[in-house]
CSV table of C-alpha atoms in Angstrom, one decimal:
chain,number,residue,atom,x,y,z
A,16,MET,CA,7.4,4.7,-27.5
A,17,TRP,CA,6.2,1.2,-28.3
A,18,PHE,CA,8.7,-0.4,-25.9
A,19,SER,CA,7.3,1.7,-23.0
A,20,ILE,CA,3.7,0.6,-23.8
A,21,ILE,CA,3.8,-3.0,-25.2
A,22,VAL,CA,6.5,-4.7,-23.2
A,23,PRO,CA,5.1,-3.6,-19.7
A,24,ILE,CA,1.6,-4.5,-20.7
A,25,LEU,CA,2.6,-8.1,-21.8
A,26,VAL,CA,4.8,-8.7,-18.8
A,27,GLY,CA,2.2,-7.2,-16.4
A,28,ALA,CA,-0.6,-9.2,-17.9
A,29,GLU,CA,1.1,-12.5,-17.2
A,30,TRP,CA,2.3,-11.3,-13.8
A,31,ILE,CA,-1.2,-10.2,-12.7
A,32,TRP,CA,-3.3,-13.0,-14.1
A,33,PRO,CA,-2.1,-16.5,-13.2
A,34,GLN,CA,-4.1,-18.0,-16.1
A,35,LEU,CA,-1.7,-16.4,-18.5
A,36,ARG,CA,1.4,-18.1,-17.0
A,37,VAL,CA,1.8,-20.6,-19.7
A,38,PRO,CA,5.4,-20.3,-21.1
A,39,LYS,CA,4.7,-22.3,-24.2
A,40,VAL,CA,2.1,-19.8,-25.4
A,41,TRP,CA,4.3,-16.8,-24.9
A,42,PHE,CA,7.3,-18.4,-26.6
A,43,ARG,CA,5.1,-19.5,-29.5
A,44,LEU,CA,3.8,-16.0,-29.8
A,45,SER,CA,7.4,-14.7,-29.7
A,46,TRP,CA,8.4,-17.1,-32.6
A,47,LEU,CA,5.3,-16.0,-34.5
A,48,ALA,CA,6.1,-12.4,-34.1
A,49,LEU,CA,9.8,-13.0,-35.0
A,50,SER,CA,8.7,-14.9,-38.1
A,51,GLY,CA,6.4,-12.1,-39.1
A,52,THR,CA,9.3,-9.6,-38.6
A,53,VAL,CA,11.6,-11.7,-40.7
A,54,LEU,CA,9.0,-11.9,-43.5
A,55,TRP,CA,8.4,-8.2,-43.3
A,56,LEU,CA,12.1,-7.4,-43.4
A,57,GLY,CA,12.7,-10.0,-46.2
A,58,VAL,CA,10.1,-8.5,-48.5
A,59,ASP,CA,11.4,-4.9,-47.9
A,60,LEU,CA,15.0,-5.9,-48.4
A,61,TYR,CA,14.1,-7.9,-51.6
A,62,HIS,CA,12.6,-4.8,-53.1
A,63,TYR,CA,15.4,-2.6,-51.9
A,64,VAL,CA,18.1,-4.8,-53.4
A,65,GLU,CA,16.1,-5.2,-56.6
A,66,GLU,CA,15.7,-1.4,-57.1
A,67,ARG,CA,19.3,-0.5,-56.2
A,68,GLY,CA,21.2,-3.6,-57.4
A,69,LEU,CA,23.5,-3.3,-54.3
A,70,SER,CA,23.4,-5.3,-51.2
A,71,GLN,CA,26.2,-3.4,-49.4
A,72,SER,CA,24.0,-1.2,-47.2
A,73,VAL,CA,21.4,-3.8,-46.2
A,74,GLY,CA,22.4,-3.6,-42.5
A,75,LEU,CA,21.7,0.2,-42.5
A,76,ARG,CA,18.4,-0.5,-44.3
A,77,VAL,CA,17.3,-2.8,-41.5
A,78,ILE,CA,18.1,-0.2,-38.9
A,79,PHE,CA,16.4,2.5,-41.0
A,80,LEU,CA,13.4,0.4,-41.5
A,81,PHE,CA,12.9,-0.1,-37.8
A,82,LEU,CA,13.3,3.6,-37.1
A,83,ARG,CA,11.2,4.7,-40.0
A,84,GLU,CA,8.2,2.4,-39.5
A,85,THR,CA,7.2,3.4,-36.1
A,86,GLY,CA,3.6,2.2,-36.6
A,87,VAL,CA,4.7,-1.4,-36.9
A,88,PRO,CA,5.8,-2.7,-33.5
A,89,ALA,CA,7.4,-5.9,-34.8
A,90,LEU,CA,10.6,-5.9,-32.7
A,91,GLN,CA,8.7,-4.7,-29.6
A,92,LEU,CA,6.1,-7.5,-29.8
A,93,THR,CA,8.9,-10.1,-30.3
A,94,PHE,CA,10.8,-8.8,-27.4
A,95,GLY,CA,7.7,-8.4,-25.2
A,96,PHE,CA,6.4,-11.9,-25.9
A,97,PHE,CA,9.9,-13.4,-25.2
A,98,ILE,CA,10.3,-11.5,-21.9
A,99,ALA,CA,6.7,-12.5,-20.9
A,100,GLY,CA,7.7,-16.1,-21.6
A,101,LEU,CA,10.7,-15.9,-19.4
A,102,PHE,CA,8.7,-14.3,-16.6
A,103,SER,CA,5.9,-16.9,-16.9
A,104,SER,CA,8.4,-19.8,-16.8
A,105,ARG,CA,9.9,-18.3,-13.7
A,106,PHE,CA,6.6,-17.8,-12.0
A,107,LYS,CA,5.2,-21.2,-13.1
A,108,LYS,CA,7.8,-23.2,-11.2
A,109,PRO,CA,6.4,-24.1,-7.8
A,110,ASN,CA,8.6,-23.6,-4.8
A,111,ILE,CA,8.4,-27.0,-3.3
A,112,VAL,CA,10.7,-27.8,-0.4
A,113,ASP,CA,11.1,-31.4,0.4
A,114,SER,CA,11.2,-31.9,4.2
A,115,ASP,CA,13.3,-35.1,3.8
A,116,SER,CA,16.1,-33.3,2.0
A,117,ARG,CA,16.6,-30.7,4.8
A,118,ILE,CA,19.3,-31.4,7.4
A,119,SER,CA,17.9,-31.0,10.9
């Protein structure tokens, strides 16, 4: 559900308002969201391994954590900010055609 709400809002926001077409801001927000996600996962995995003493099913725990914690849109925000950064970098580039470079 979060993908259908957050990602279109972020991409639409930078597409509609030209003031938001600053790729550096979107990519920095993406890195910030990714760092927060890694920190959140790291704390949970630390407690998981500490309780169980096994690190064999850590991959399944990561998948389970994303599916269980639906109130935390960490992955969706990271993806949305990154896609908004890609779109804003595409829209920011001006389409300048040099008249001297054309062959008459």
